[in-house]
Coordinates of C-alpha atoms in Angstrom, one line a residue:
Chain A
S1 CA 9.3 45.5 29.6
Q2 CA 9.8 45.3 25.7
Q3 CA 10.6 41.8 24.5
G4 CA 12.7 43.3 21.7
E5 CA 15.0 46.3 21.8
E6 CA 16.6 47.6 18.8
D7 CA 20.0 49.4 18.5
P8 CA 20.8 51.9 17.5
Q9 CA 17.8 54.1 17.9
A10 CA 18.7 56.2 14.9
L11 CA 21.2 55.6 12.0
S12 CA 22.2 57.9 9.3
I13 CA 24.2 56.7 6.3
Q14 CA 24.9 57.7 2.7
E15 CA 23.4 55.8 -0.4
G16 CA 25.2 52.8 -1.3
E17 CA 26.5 52.0 2.2
N18 CA 25.4 49.0 4.2
A19 CA 23.1 49.6 7.3
T20 CA 23.0 47.1 10.3
M21 CA 20.5 47.2 12.9
N22 CA 20.4 44.9 16.0
C23 CA 17.6 43.5 18.1
S24 CA 18.0 42.0 21.5
Y25 CA 15.1 40.0 23.4
K26 CA 14.8 38.3 26.8
T27 CA 12.8 35.1 26.5
S28 CA 12.6 32.1 24.3
I29 CA 11.0 32.6 21.0
N30 CA 9.6 30.6 18.1
N31 CA 10.6 33.0 15.5
L32 CA 11.7 36.7 15.2
Q33 CA 10.3 39.0 12.5
W34 CA 11.6 42.4 11.0
Y35 CA 9.1 45.1 9.9
R36 CA 9.6 48.3 8.0
Q37 CA 7.4 51.5 8.5
N38 CA 7.5 54.6 6.3
S39 CA 6.7 57.7 8.1
G40 CA 3.0 57.9 9.0
R41 CA 2.1 54.5 7.4
G42 CA 1.4 51.1 8.5
L43 CA 4.1 48.5 9.1
V44 CA 5.2 46.1 6.3
H45 CA 6.5 42.6 7.0
L46 CA 10.1 42.1 5.7
I47 CA 11.4 38.7 6.8
L48 CA 10.8 36.1 9.4
I49 CA 13.6 33.9 10.9
R50 CA 12.8 30.8 12.9
S51 CA 14.5 29.8 16.2
N52 CA 16.3 26.9 14.6
E53 CA 17.7 29.1 11.6
R54 CA 20.9 31.1 12.0
E55 CA 20.7 33.3 8.9
K56 CA 18.1 34.1 6.2
H57 CA 18.4 36.4 3.0
S58 CA 15.8 38.1 1.0
G59 CA 17.1 40.5 -1.6
R60 CA 19.2 43.1 -0.2
L61 CA 18.2 42.1 3.5
R62 CA 20.2 39.6 5.4
V63 CA 19.1 38.5 9.0
T64 CA 21.0 36.7 11.5
L65 CA 19.8 35.0 14.8
D66 CA 21.8 34.1 17.6
T67 CA 19.6 32.3 20.1
S68 CA 22.3 31.8 22.7
K69 CA 22.8 35.7 22.9
K70 CA 19.0 36.2 22.4
S71 CA 20.0 38.7 19.6
S72 CA 19.2 39.4 15.8
S73 CA 20.7 41.8 13.2
L74 CA 19.2 43.1 10.1
L75 CA 21.6 44.1 7.3
I76 CA 20.5 46.1 4.3
T77 CA 23.2 46.1 1.7
A78 CA 23.8 48.8 -0.8
S79 CA 21.2 51.1 0.7
R80 CA 18.9 53.5 -1.2
A81 CA 17.3 56.7 -0.3
A82 CA 14.0 54.7 -0.5
D83 CA 15.2 52.6 2.2
T84 CA 14.6 55.4 4.7
A85 CA 12.1 54.2 7.2
S86 CA 11.8 52.8 10.8
Y87 CA 12.7 49.2 11.3
F88 CA 11.2 47.2 14.1
C89 CA 11.9 43.6 15.3
A90 CA 9.1 41.5 16.8
T91 CA 8.9 38.4 18.8
D92 CA 6.1 36.1 19.8
K93 CA 5.2 36.9 23.4
R94 CA 5.3 33.7 25.2
G95 CA 7.5 31.7 22.9
G96 CA 4.9 29.0 22.6
G97 CA 2.6 30.0 19.9
S98 CA 2.8 31.5 16.5
Q99 CA -0.7 33.0 16.0
G100 CA 0.7 36.5 15.3
N101 CA 0.5 37.9 19.0
L102 CA 3.9 39.8 18.6
I103 CA 5.8 42.2 20.9
F104 CA 7.5 45.0 19.1
G105 CA 10.7 46.9 19.8
K106 CA 10.8 50.6 19.7
G107 CA 12.6 50.7 16.4
T108 CA 15.5 52.0 14.6
K109 CA 15.1 55.1 12.4
L110 CA 17.1 54.7 9.3
S111 CA 17.9 57.8 7.1
V112 CA 19.7 57.2 3.9
K113 CA 21.1 60.3 2.4
P114 CA 21.3 60.6 -1.5
Chain B
D1 CA -2.2 41.0 -2.1
V2 CA -3.7 41.0 1.4
K3 CA -5.4 44.2 2.1
V4 CA -6.3 45.5 5.6
T5 CA -8.4 48.5 5.4
Q6 CA -8.9 51.1 8.3
S7 CA -11.9 53.2 7.9
S8 CA -10.3 56.5 8.8
R9 CA -6.8 57.7 8.3
Y10 CA -7.2 60.9 10.4
L11 CA -9.9 61.7 13.2
V12 CA -10.3 64.5 15.6
K13 CA -12.7 63.9 18.5
R14 CA -13.5 65.8 21.6
T15 CA -13.1 64.5 25.2
G16 CA -16.0 62.2 26.2
E17 CA -17.1 61.3 22.7
K18 CA -17.5 57.7 21.7
V19 CA -15.1 56.7 18.9
F20 CA -15.4 53.8 16.6
L21 CA -12.2 52.7 14.6
E22 CA -13.0 50.1 11.9
C23 CA -10.7 47.6 10.4
V24 CA -11.6 45.0 7.5
Q25 CA -9.4 42.5 6.1
D26 CA -9.9 40.6 2.8
M27 CA -7.9 37.4 3.3
D28 CA -10.1 35.3 5.6
H29 CA -7.5 35.7 8.3
E30 CA -8.5 34.2 11.7
N31 CA -6.5 36.5 13.9
M32 CA -7.0 40.2 14.1
F33 CA -5.2 42.8 16.4
W34 CA -5.3 46.4 17.5
Y35 CA -2.2 48.2 18.5
R36 CA -1.4 51.8 19.3
Q37 CA 1.8 53.6 18.5
D38 CA 3.3 56.3 20.4
P39 CA 6.8 58.1 20.2
G40 CA 9.2 56.5 22.6
L41 CA 6.8 53.7 23.5
G42 CA 6.7 51.8 20.3
L43 CA 3.7 49.6 19.4
R44 CA 1.5 48.4 22.2
L45 CA -1.2 45.6 21.9
I46 CA -4.7 46.7 23.0
Y47 CA -7.0 43.9 22.1
F48 CA -6.7 40.8 19.8
S49 CA -9.2 38.3 18.4
Y50 CA -8.6 34.6 17.3
D51 CA -12.1 34.0 16.2
V52 CA -15.6 35.6 15.6
K53 CA -17.2 36.9 18.8
M54 CA -14.0 36.2 20.7
K55 CA -11.6 38.8 22.1
E56 CA -8.6 38.9 24.3
K57 CA -7.0 41.7 26.2
G58 CA -3.6 42.9 25.2
D59 CA -1.2 44.9 27.3
I60 CA -3.1 48.1 27.5
P61 CA -7.0 47.4 27.3
E62 CA -8.1 50.0 29.6
G63 CA -10.4 52.5 28.2
Y64 CA -11.1 50.4 25.0
S65 CA -13.4 47.7 24.0
V66 CA -13.6 45.6 20.6
S67 CA -16.2 44.0 18.6
R68 CA -15.8 41.2 16.0
E69 CA -19.2 40.2 14.9
K70 CA -17.8 39.0 11.4
K71 CA -14.5 37.3 10.5
E72 CA -13.3 40.1 8.4
R73 CA -14.2 43.0 10.5
F74 CA -12.5 44.1 13.9
S75 CA -13.6 47.2 15.5
L76 CA -11.9 49.2 18.3
I77 CA -14.3 51.4 20.5
L78 CA -13.3 54.2 22.7
E79 CA -16.4 54.4 25.0
S80 CA -15.4 58.0 26.3
A81 CA -12.3 59.4 24.6
S82 CA -9.7 61.1 26.6
T83 CA -6.8 63.2 25.6
N84 CA -4.2 60.5 26.5
Q85 CA -5.9 58.4 23.8
T86 CA -4.5 60.7 21.2
S87 CA -2.3 58.2 19.2
M88 CA -1.8 56.3 16.0
Y89 CA -3.9 53.2 16.0
L90 CA -2.9 50.2 13.9
C91 CA -4.9 47.3 12.9
A92 CA -3.3 44.0 11.7
S93 CA -4.4 40.5 10.7
S94 CA -2.6 37.1 10.5
P95 CA -3.4 33.9 9.1
G96 CA -2.1 32.2 12.3
V97 CA 0.2 29.7 10.8
T98 CA 3.5 31.8 10.4
G99 CA 2.7 34.7 12.9
E100 CA 3.4 37.2 10.0
L101 CA 1.1 40.3 10.6
F102 CA -0.5 42.3 7.8
F103 CA -1.0 45.9 8.9
G104 CA -3.5 48.7 7.7
E105 CA -2.2 52.1 7.0
G106 CA -3.1 53.4 10.5
S107 CA -5.7 55.8 12.0
R108 CA -4.2 58.9 13.5
L109 CA -6.7 60.0 16.3
T110 CA -6.5 63.4 18.0
V111 CA -8.8 63.9 21.1
L112 CA -9.1 67.6 22.1

């Protein structure tokens, strides 16, 4: 079964609005990562949050992590049409290593309308 | 910038053909990965490698093999392609310290 599950599966908003995507996972982790994928392209790493961190910011991105609930959220503020993409959370599989062997969720498809 | 290059963006092959998907990274990363991505199923790990000549099975290795003769190159081989291997194949590399993955642009394979 998937380690990470994103919610919602699809999200449609207007430019300028905020977009929030959620991720739940099942087992202990060292870190949780968020990736972005434009249609038909490879994934691009956005942000990594460690298990001992609760919140992290990068530009218009804000990620939170609640290890007690085994969940994370990605907030994109003041969204732009260029933010239209699929967003994936990923966790390390066994919670013991950080060599890049990740399990990905199925993603949230974000559509930002101009 | 880290660059992961996949040799073919689009391939069309016939059932039973042998297929090679090549991936090269230019950042001296130890770890390399092959995923496949299918609608509704997300990304699934096929094989990975932590060192030259070393390979580990991922979650769905059946029907695939890999080769890592040089540190920068990781090849995925479909010995006898089947229609259920039609998919998007994504190669990634990682320096291993942070676990962050760097992906190639993907290879979309269609098996007829």
